[in-house]
Amino acid sequence: MKKLFFVFALVFVASFANAQGVIKFKSESHDFGKIEEGVVATHVFEFTNTGTAPVVISNASPSCGCTTPDWTKEPVMPGKTGKVTAAFSSAGRPGGFSKTVTVISNAETPQIVLSFKGEVVPKGTPIETPAPAKAPVKKKSTK
């Protein structure tokens, strides 16, 4: 009975040996720009499984305690999408920041590092937003 189970298990594993999930993120980095101190800045990193087997994320590990990751817990089937969300708490952290979340999975690349950065400005400091780009002025034809 044990030999039969072993042979079955070996055949089952061998049938999936060539199948591999592949995680393809839309972007592996994000710039929050300037954020006010005390804000929890959140970004969703979206990915697609471009491989031939389901992808399972087993962990997403932040570079520090100020970052809380969350991720798609169920298997992501080939062609489907999943996400890793990074939430950065800016409370008591004025100044520039650069953080990472390391994603561990069963994909072809088992470890992917996502990064984000920004600048925390003291609460009450006005945050300038860049002016929208002006559309080019079209000259009228004189013909």
PDB file of C-alpha atoms in Angstrom:
ATOM      1  CA  MET A   1       0.000   0.000   0.000  1.00  0.00           C
ATOM      2  CA  LYS A   2       2.821   2.416   0.852  1.00  0.00           C
ATOM      3  CA  LYS A   3       4.555   1.625  -2.453  1.00  0.00           C
ATOM      4  CA  LEU A   4       1.364   2.276  -4.393  1.00  0.00           C
ATOM      5  CA  PHE A   5       0.898   5.631  -2.617  1.00  0.00           C
ATOM      6  CA  PHE A   6       4.538   6.567  -3.305  1.00  0.00           C
ATOM      7  CA  VAL A   7       4.204   5.748  -7.019  1.00  0.00           C
ATOM      8  CA  PHE A   8       0.958   7.739  -7.233  1.00  0.00           C
ATOM      9  CA  ALA A   9       2.551  10.718  -5.476  1.00  0.00           C
ATOM     10  CA  LEU A  10       5.600  10.570  -7.765  1.00  0.00           C
ATOM     11  CA  VAL A  11       3.422  10.518 -10.898  1.00  0.00           C
ATOM     12  CA  PHE A  12       1.306  13.400  -9.545  1.00  0.00           C
ATOM     13  CA  VAL A  13       4.357  15.558  -8.786  1.00  0.00           C
ATOM     14  CA  ALA A  14       5.990  14.718 -12.131  1.00  0.00           C
ATOM     15  CA  SER A  15       2.856  15.804 -14.013  1.00  0.00           C
ATOM     16  CA  PHE A  16       3.197  19.301 -12.547  1.00  0.00           C
ATOM     17  CA  ALA A  17       6.983  19.552 -12.895  1.00  0.00           C
ATOM     18  CA  ASN A  18       6.786  21.631 -16.079  1.00  0.00           C
ATOM     19  CA  ALA A  19       3.886  23.812 -14.947  1.00  0.00           C
ATOM     20  CA  GLN A  20       4.982  27.058 -13.316  1.00  0.00           C
ATOM     21  CA  GLY A  21       3.188  30.182 -12.177  1.00  0.00           C
ATOM     22  CA  VAL A  22       4.687  33.543 -13.137  1.00  0.00           C
ATOM     23  CA  ILE A  23       3.930  36.789 -11.281  1.00  0.00           C
ATOM     24  CA  LYS A  24       4.008  39.904 -13.474  1.00  0.00           C
ATOM     25  CA  PHE A  25       3.403  43.127 -11.519  1.00  0.00           C
ATOM     26  CA  LYS A  26       2.079  46.206 -13.323  1.00  0.00           C
ATOM     27  CA  SER A  27       4.732  48.097 -11.352  1.00  0.00           C
ATOM     28  CA  GLU A  28       7.151  47.014  -8.632  1.00  0.00           C
ATOM     29  CA  SER A  29       7.628  50.532  -7.219  1.00  0.00           C
ATOM     30  CA  HIS A  30       5.505  53.507  -6.173  1.00  0.00           C
ATOM     31  CA  ASP A  31       6.225  57.114  -5.201  1.00  0.00           C
ATOM     32  CA  PHE A  32       3.701  58.636  -2.779  1.00  0.00           C
ATOM     33  CA  GLY A  33       5.271  62.071  -3.158  1.00  0.00           C
ATOM     34  CA  LYS A  34       4.551  64.281  -0.150  1.00  0.00           C
ATOM     35  CA  ILE A  35       2.116  63.060   2.505  1.00  0.00           C
ATOM     36  CA  GLU A  36       1.039  64.685   5.745  1.00  0.00           C
ATOM     37  CA  GLU A  37       2.345  63.217   8.994  1.00  0.00           C
ATOM     38  CA  GLY A  38      -0.205  60.926  10.626  1.00  0.00           C
ATOM     39  CA  VAL A  39      -1.679  59.690   7.353  1.00  0.00           C
ATOM     40  CA  VAL A  40      -1.680  55.980   6.518  1.00  0.00           C
ATOM     41  CA  ALA A  41      -0.571  55.915   2.891  1.00  0.00           C
ATOM     42  CA  THR A  42      -1.762  52.831   1.015  1.00  0.00           C
ATOM     43  CA  HIS A  43      -0.830  51.496  -2.404  1.00  0.00           C
ATOM     44  CA  VAL A  44      -2.093  48.392  -4.204  1.00  0.00           C
ATOM     45  CA  PHE A  45       0.467  46.533  -6.325  1.00  0.00           C
ATOM     46  CA  GLU A  46      -1.519  44.525  -8.890  1.00  0.00           C
ATOM     47  CA  PHE A  47      -0.152  41.457 -10.657  1.00  0.00           C
ATOM     48  CA  THR A  48      -1.193  38.901 -13.247  1.00  0.00           C
ATOM     49  CA  ASN A  49      -0.266  35.230 -13.248  1.00  0.00           C
ATOM     50  CA  THR A  50       1.178  34.857 -16.753  1.00  0.00           C
ATOM     51  CA  GLY A  51       2.321  31.285 -16.128  1.00  0.00           C
ATOM     52  CA  THR A  52       0.697  27.880 -16.542  1.00  0.00           C
ATOM     53  CA  ALA A  53       0.084  26.926 -12.904  1.00  0.00           C
ATOM     54  CA  PRO A  54      -1.641  28.591  -9.938  1.00  0.00           C
ATOM     55  CA  VAL A  55       0.418  31.081  -7.901  1.00  0.00           C
ATOM     56  CA  VAL A  56       0.135  31.112  -4.119  1.00  0.00           C
ATOM     57  CA  ILE A  57       1.680  33.941  -2.098  1.00  0.00           C
ATOM     58  CA  SER A  58       2.795  32.454   1.198  1.00  0.00           C
ATOM     59  CA  ASN A  59       4.045  35.688   2.776  1.00  0.00           C
ATOM     60  CA  ALA A  60       4.634  39.392   2.236  1.00  0.00           C
ATOM     61  CA  SER A  61       7.269  40.686   4.623  1.00  0.00           C
ATOM     62  CA  PRO A  62       7.703  44.446   5.256  1.00  0.00           C
ATOM     63  CA  SER A  63      11.102  46.063   5.777  1.00  0.00           C
ATOM     64  CA  CYS A  64       9.911  47.695   9.018  1.00  0.00           C
ATOM     65  CA  GLY A  65       7.071  47.789  11.509  1.00  0.00           C
ATOM     66  CA  CYS A  66       5.635  50.997  10.025  1.00  0.00           C
ATOM     67  CA  THR A  67       4.410  49.045   6.988  1.00  0.00           C
ATOM     68  CA  THR A  68       1.529  46.580   7.006  1.00  0.00           C
ATOM     69  CA  PRO A  69       1.156  44.310   3.980  1.00  0.00           C
ATOM     70  CA  ASP A  70      -1.909  42.403   2.842  1.00  0.00           C
ATOM     71  CA  TRP A  71      -2.170  40.101  -0.179  1.00  0.00           C
ATOM     72  CA  THR A  72      -4.418  37.793  -2.151  1.00  0.00           C
ATOM     73  CA  LYS A  73      -4.615  34.662  -0.003  1.00  0.00           C
ATOM     74  CA  GLU A  74      -6.293  32.268  -2.443  1.00  0.00           C
ATOM     75  CA  PRO A  75      -4.413  30.718  -5.400  1.00  0.00           C
ATOM     76  CA  VAL A  76      -4.236  33.003  -8.443  1.00  0.00           C
ATOM     77  CA  MET A  77      -5.004  30.916 -11.500  1.00  0.00           C
ATOM     78  CA  PRO A  78      -3.193  31.420 -14.837  1.00  0.00           C
ATOM     79  CA  GLY A  79      -4.427  34.577 -16.564  1.00  0.00           C
ATOM     80  CA  LYS A  80      -6.051  35.926 -13.390  1.00  0.00           C
ATOM     81  CA  THR A  81      -4.993  38.856 -11.216  1.00  0.00           C
ATOM     82  CA  GLY A  82      -4.080  39.317  -7.575  1.00  0.00           C
ATOM     83  CA  LYS A  83      -2.743  42.088  -5.394  1.00  0.00           C
ATOM     84  CA  VAL A  84      -0.324  43.018  -2.657  1.00  0.00           C
ATOM     85  CA  THR A  85      -1.342  46.050  -0.615  1.00  0.00           C
ATOM     86  CA  ALA A  86       1.216  48.059   1.363  1.00  0.00           C
ATOM     87  CA  ALA A  87       0.014  50.469   4.071  1.00  0.00           C
ATOM     88  CA  PHE A  88       2.630  52.876   5.493  1.00  0.00           C
ATOM     89  CA  SER A  89       1.916  54.661   8.788  1.00  0.00           C
ATOM     90  CA  SER A  90       3.538  58.091   8.714  1.00  0.00           C
ATOM     91  CA  ALA A  91       2.766  58.967  12.350  1.00  0.00           C
ATOM     92  CA  GLY A  92       5.924  60.284  14.038  1.00  0.00           C
ATOM     93  CA  ARG A  93       8.047  59.767  10.925  1.00  0.00           C
ATOM     94  CA  PRO A  94       8.720  63.177   9.324  1.00  0.00           C
ATOM     95  CA  GLY A  95      11.181  63.265   6.438  1.00  0.00           C
ATOM     96  CA  GLY A  96      11.916  61.069   3.469  1.00  0.00           C
ATOM     97  CA  PHE A  97      11.188  57.351   3.510  1.00  0.00           C
ATOM     98  CA  SER A  98      11.961  54.368   1.321  1.00  0.00           C
ATOM     99  CA  LYS A  99      10.418  51.001   2.258  1.00  0.00           C
ATOM    100  CA  THR A 100      10.059  47.527   0.781  1.00  0.00           C
ATOM    101  CA  VAL A 101       7.747  44.535   0.951  1.00  0.00           C
ATOM    102  CA  THR A 102       9.258  41.166   0.022  1.00  0.00           C
ATOM    103  CA  VAL A 103       6.712  38.830  -1.604  1.00  0.00           C
ATOM    104  CA  ILE A 104       7.319  35.082  -1.189  1.00  0.00           C
ATOM    105  CA  SER A 105       5.431  32.692  -3.482  1.00  0.00           C
ATOM    106  CA  ASN A 106       5.603  29.438  -5.402  1.00  0.00           C
ATOM    107  CA  ALA A 107       6.095  31.364  -8.677  1.00  0.00           C
ATOM    108  CA  GLU A 108       8.978  31.011 -11.110  1.00  0.00           C
ATOM    109  CA  THR A 109      10.652  33.903  -9.252  1.00  0.00           C
ATOM    110  CA  PRO A 110       9.887  32.918  -5.657  1.00  0.00           C
ATOM    111  CA  GLN A 111      10.928  36.242  -4.115  1.00  0.00           C
ATOM    112  CA  ILE A 112       9.999  39.687  -5.491  1.00  0.00           C
ATOM    113  CA  VAL A 113      10.771  42.961  -3.726  1.00  0.00           C
ATOM    114  CA  LEU A 114       8.220  45.761  -4.072  1.00  0.00           C
ATOM    115  CA  SER A 115       9.310  49.261  -3.071  1.00  0.00           C
ATOM    116  CA  PHE A 116       7.702  52.584  -2.261  1.00  0.00           C
ATOM    117  CA  LYS A 117       8.968  55.961  -1.190  1.00  0.00           C
ATOM    118  CA  GLY A 118       7.857  59.450  -0.351  1.00  0.00           C
ATOM    119  CA  GLU A 119       8.280  62.352   2.018  1.00  0.00           C
ATOM    120  CA  VAL A 120       6.352  62.901   5.245  1.00  0.00           C
ATOM    121  CA  VAL A 121       5.747  66.588   5.967  1.00  0.00           C
ATOM    122  CA  PRO A 122       4.777  67.810   9.453  1.00  0.00           C
ATOM    123  CA  LYS A 123       1.039  67.981  10.125  1.00  0.00           C
ATOM    124  CA  GLY A 124      -0.426  71.341   9.126  1.00  0.00           C
ATOM    125  CA  THR A 125       2.252  72.045   6.503  1.00  0.00           C
ATOM    126  CA  PRO A 126       0.634  72.838   3.167  1.00  0.00           C
ATOM    127  CA  ILE A 127       1.406  70.253   0.534  1.00  0.00           C
ATOM    128  CA  GLU A 128       1.852  71.769  -2.872  1.00  0.00           C
ATOM    129  CA  THR A 129       0.378  69.807  -5.712  1.00  0.00           C
ATOM    130  CA  PRO A 130       2.004  70.230  -9.081  1.00  0.00           C
ATOM    131  CA  ALA A 131       0.106  72.449 -11.488  1.00  0.00           C
ATOM    132  CA  PRO A 132      -1.576  70.535 -14.286  1.00  0.00           C
ATOM    133  CA  ALA A 133       0.317  70.578 -17.554  1.00  0.00           C
ATOM    134  CA  LYS A 134      -1.050  73.080 -20.006  1.00  0.00           C
ATOM    135  CA  ALA A 135      -2.282  71.755 -23.303  1.00  0.00           C
ATOM    136  CA  PRO A 136      -0.257  72.950 -26.278  1.00  0.00           C
ATOM    137  CA  VAL A 137      -1.777  75.943 -28.048  1.00  0.00           C
ATOM    138  CA  LYS A 138      -2.779  75.152 -31.599  1.00  0.00           C
ATOM    139  CA  LYS A 139      -2.077  77.894 -34.091  1.00  0.00           C
ATOM    140  CA  LYS A 140      -4.749  78.580 -36.649  1.00  0.00           C
ATOM    141  CA  SER A 141      -3.760  78.112 -40.210  1.00  0.00           C
ATOM    142  CA  THR A 142      -3.694  81.355 -42.253  1.00  0.00           C
ATOM    143  CA  LYS A 143      -4.084  79.634 -45.604  1.00  0.00           C
TER     144      LYS A 143
END
